[in-house]
Amino acid sequence: MNLKGVFLTVVLTLLLAGAPAALAQQTKQSFSREQLITAAREIISTTRYAALITLDSAGRPQARTVDPFPPEKNFIIWIGTNPRTRKVAAIRRNPHVSLYYFDHESQAYVTIRGTARLVNDAETKAKWFKDEWKAFYPDRARDFILIKVTPEQLEIVNVKSGILGDSVKWLPPTVHFGKARLRKLP
């Protein structure tokens, strides 16, 4: 499913879950950057898993469930995985990724578009490791690598909190983090 398909799925889910009344009452309320970032952190904290979306070798979007750490202060997000996965190969080819968090209970989602970088040094891997992962990565030096996602843009919708997008074009409130510098990865 491509990013538009994911967005349409969320919109349809919200509509079926009773969002029409909220959308009908939508006003041109604006939120500060800090309010949007705080709301995004709250949504992310209620959703344990996210979807990481990369592009495969043919340029088609591929989504898979990941167990990311909470965002750092600057909204960098770390994810652990096996270096032999398709997502690692995809990031080596094209570091542009999206992370998608969805909270059904609050009728809310956060999408983070950014640049991924693979990190394989022992000290950083020790910092970003969950004990519950030991069975998945018995040899941490060989079987474990980190994905560091540096955000470029964050989109958020939270129906229960009144954070809604433009009622005509359905564009969600957006936070821009600045342009990330792209580097060719090994």
Short mmCIF file of C-alpha atoms in Angstrom, two decimals:
data_model
loop_
_atom_site.label_atom_id
_atom_site.label_comp_id
_atom_site.label_asym_id
_atom_site.label_seq_id
_atom_site.Cartn_x
_atom_site.Cartn_y
_atom_site.Cartn_z
CA MET A 1 0.00 0.00 0.00
CA ASN A 2 1.44 3.39 -0.91
CA LEU A 3 1.38 6.44 1.36
CA LYS A 4 -1.82 7.74 -0.25
CA GLY A 5 -3.41 4.36 0.40
CA VAL A 6 -2.36 4.48 4.05
CA PHE A 7 -3.80 8.01 4.36
CA LEU A 8 -7.07 6.98 2.73
CA THR A 9 -7.31 3.99 5.06
CA VAL A 10 -6.92 6.28 8.06
CA VAL A 11 -9.50 8.74 6.73
CA LEU A 12 -11.98 5.95 6.09
CA THR A 13 -11.34 4.49 9.54
CA LEU A 14 -11.98 7.89 11.12
CA LEU A 15 -15.13 8.41 9.09
CA LEU A 16 -16.50 5.01 10.03
CA ALA A 17 -15.62 5.61 13.68
CA GLY A 18 -17.80 8.69 14.05
CA ALA A 19 -15.49 11.43 12.84
CA PRO A 20 -18.09 13.07 10.54
CA ALA A 21 -19.56 15.05 13.43
CA ALA A 22 -16.13 16.30 14.42
CA LEU A 23 -15.28 17.17 10.83
CA ALA A 24 -18.58 18.98 10.40
CA GLN A 25 -17.82 21.10 13.47
CA GLN A 26 -14.26 21.78 12.38
CA THR A 27 -13.13 25.37 12.65
CA LYS A 28 -10.08 27.18 11.39
CA GLN A 29 -8.40 26.63 14.76
CA SER A 30 -4.63 26.79 14.55
CA PHE A 31 -2.12 25.13 16.81
CA SER A 32 1.43 26.21 17.59
CA ARG A 33 4.38 24.12 16.54
CA GLU A 34 4.95 23.17 20.17
CA GLN A 35 1.30 22.13 20.64
CA LEU A 36 1.47 19.89 17.56
CA ILE A 37 4.77 18.33 18.67
CA THR A 38 3.39 17.72 22.19
CA ALA A 39 0.24 16.15 20.74
CA ALA A 40 2.34 13.99 18.41
CA ARG A 41 4.44 12.74 21.35
CA GLU A 42 1.24 11.80 23.20
CA ILE A 43 -0.07 9.80 20.24
CA ILE A 44 3.28 8.06 19.77
CA SER A 45 3.44 7.19 23.47
CA THR A 46 0.07 5.40 23.27
CA THR A 47 1.05 3.31 20.25
CA ARG A 48 3.72 0.73 20.89
CA TYR A 49 4.26 -0.15 17.25
CA ALA A 50 4.57 1.91 14.09
CA ALA A 51 4.70 1.18 10.38
CA LEU A 52 8.04 1.91 8.71
CA ILE A 53 7.59 2.62 5.02
CA THR A 54 10.52 2.30 2.62
CA LEU A 55 10.83 1.90 -1.14
CA ASP A 56 11.80 -1.50 -2.58
CA SER A 57 14.23 -2.00 -5.47
CA ALA A 58 11.42 -1.32 -7.99
CA GLY A 59 10.42 1.90 -6.21
CA ARG A 60 7.24 0.44 -4.68
CA PRO A 61 6.39 1.38 -1.07
CA GLN A 62 6.77 -1.40 1.48
CA ALA A 63 5.34 -1.10 5.00
CA ARG A 64 6.27 -3.24 7.96
CA THR A 65 5.61 -3.12 11.68
CA VAL A 66 8.49 -1.90 13.87
CA ASP A 67 8.96 -1.34 17.61
CA PRO A 68 10.60 2.11 17.75
CA PHE A 69 11.90 3.97 20.76
CA PRO A 70 10.10 7.17 21.79
CA PRO A 71 11.32 10.25 19.91
CA GLU A 72 14.29 12.14 21.29
CA LYS A 73 13.92 15.84 22.10
CA ASN A 74 14.72 16.76 18.47
CA PHE A 75 12.27 14.06 17.30
CA ILE A 76 14.95 11.67 16.05
CA ILE A 77 13.56 8.14 16.29
CA TRP A 78 15.62 4.98 16.74
CA ILE A 79 14.58 1.51 15.56
CA GLY A 80 16.41 -1.79 16.04
CA THR A 81 16.43 -4.53 13.41
CA ASN A 82 18.43 -7.31 11.82
CA PRO A 83 20.96 -6.05 9.23
CA ARG A 84 19.84 -8.76 6.76
CA THR A 85 16.24 -7.46 6.48
CA ARG A 86 14.67 -6.01 3.36
CA LYS A 87 14.15 -2.68 5.13
CA VAL A 88 17.91 -2.32 5.68
CA ALA A 89 18.58 -3.09 1.99
CA ALA A 90 15.90 -0.56 1.01
CA ILE A 91 17.40 2.14 3.25
CA ARG A 92 20.84 1.52 1.74
CA ARG A 93 19.33 2.17 -1.72
CA ASN A 94 17.12 5.09 -0.70
CA PRO A 95 17.21 6.64 2.79
CA HIS A 96 13.84 8.43 2.46
CA VAL A 97 11.34 6.78 4.84
CA SER A 98 8.04 7.40 6.60
CA LEU A 99 6.95 6.27 10.05
CA TYR A 100 3.23 5.97 10.66
CA TYR A 101 1.65 5.74 14.13
CA PHE A 102 -2.10 5.17 14.51
CA ASP A 103 -4.13 5.35 17.74
CA HIS A 104 -7.58 3.91 17.09
CA GLU A 105 -8.86 4.89 20.55
CA SER A 106 -8.21 8.62 20.02
CA GLN A 107 -8.90 8.56 16.29
CA ALA A 108 -5.43 9.96 15.80
CA TYR A 109 -2.34 9.45 13.69
CA VAL A 110 1.15 10.82 13.26
CA THR A 111 3.17 10.44 10.08
CA ILE A 112 6.87 11.31 10.14
CA ARG A 113 8.70 11.70 6.87
CA GLY A 114 12.45 11.74 7.15
CA THR A 115 15.85 10.35 6.31
CA ALA A 116 17.09 7.05 7.71
CA ARG A 117 20.70 6.23 8.51
CA LEU A 118 22.04 2.83 9.53
CA VAL A 119 24.11 2.86 12.73
CA ASN A 120 26.25 -0.13 13.67
CA ASP A 121 28.66 0.99 16.41
CA ALA A 122 28.64 -1.05 19.64
CA GLU A 123 28.21 1.88 22.06
CA THR A 124 25.15 3.29 20.31
CA LYS A 125 23.66 -0.18 19.87
CA ALA A 126 24.05 -0.82 23.62
CA LYS A 127 22.22 2.43 24.39
CA TRP A 128 19.27 1.60 22.11
CA PHE A 129 18.62 -2.02 23.00
CA LYS A 130 15.60 -3.52 24.76
CA ASP A 131 16.18 -6.53 27.00
CA GLU A 132 13.06 -8.16 25.53
CA TRP A 133 14.91 -8.35 22.20
CA LYS A 134 17.64 -10.74 23.45
CA ALA A 135 15.97 -13.80 21.89
CA PHE A 136 15.73 -12.06 18.50
CA TYR A 137 19.34 -10.86 18.48
CA PRO A 138 21.49 -13.52 20.22
CA ASP A 139 24.69 -12.11 18.68
CA ARG A 140 24.20 -8.36 18.97
CA ALA A 141 27.39 -7.58 17.06
CA ARG A 142 26.25 -9.56 14.01
CA ASP A 143 22.45 -9.72 14.22
CA PHE A 144 21.50 -6.19 15.34
CA ILE A 145 21.69 -2.79 13.67
CA LEU A 146 19.98 0.53 14.33
CA ILE A 147 17.96 2.73 12.05
CA LYS A 148 18.14 6.40 12.99
CA VAL A 149 15.27 8.40 11.48
CA THR A 150 15.88 12.15 11.30
CA PRO A 151 12.57 13.93 10.73
CA GLU A 152 11.92 16.38 7.92
CA GLN A 153 8.15 16.68 8.34
CA LEU A 154 5.48 15.56 10.79
CA GLU A 155 1.76 15.38 10.05
CA ILE A 156 -0.82 14.92 12.78
CA VAL A 157 -4.56 14.44 13.14
CA ASN A 158 -6.29 13.87 16.47
CA VAL A 159 -10.07 13.97 16.22
CA LYS A 160 -10.67 13.78 19.99
CA SER A 161 -8.32 16.73 20.60
CA GLY A 162 -9.71 18.79 17.75
CA ILE A 163 -6.48 18.68 15.73
CA LEU A 164 -7.94 18.36 12.28
CA GLY A 165 -6.78 19.29 8.84
CA ASP A 166 -8.12 21.62 6.25
CA SER A 167 -11.79 20.75 5.70
CA VAL A 168 -11.60 21.32 1.94
CA LYS A 169 -8.33 19.63 0.94
CA TRP A 170 -8.02 17.43 4.04
CA LEU A 171 -4.42 18.54 4.55
CA PRO A 172 -3.34 17.69 8.10
CA PRO A 173 -1.52 20.12 10.42
CA THR A 174 2.18 19.84 9.61
CA VAL A 175 5.46 20.59 11.36
CA HIS A 176 8.61 21.05 9.26
CA PHE A 177 11.94 20.21 10.86
CA GLY A 178 14.21 21.60 8.16
CA LYS A 179 15.92 19.88 5.32
CA ALA A 180 18.02 16.90 6.33
CA ARG A 181 21.35 16.49 4.60
CA LEU A 182 21.45 13.31 2.57
CA ARG A 183 24.57 11.22 2.53
CA LYS A 184 25.24 8.18 0.43
CA LEU A 185 25.25 5.19 2.75
CA PRO A 186 27.70 2.30 2.45
#
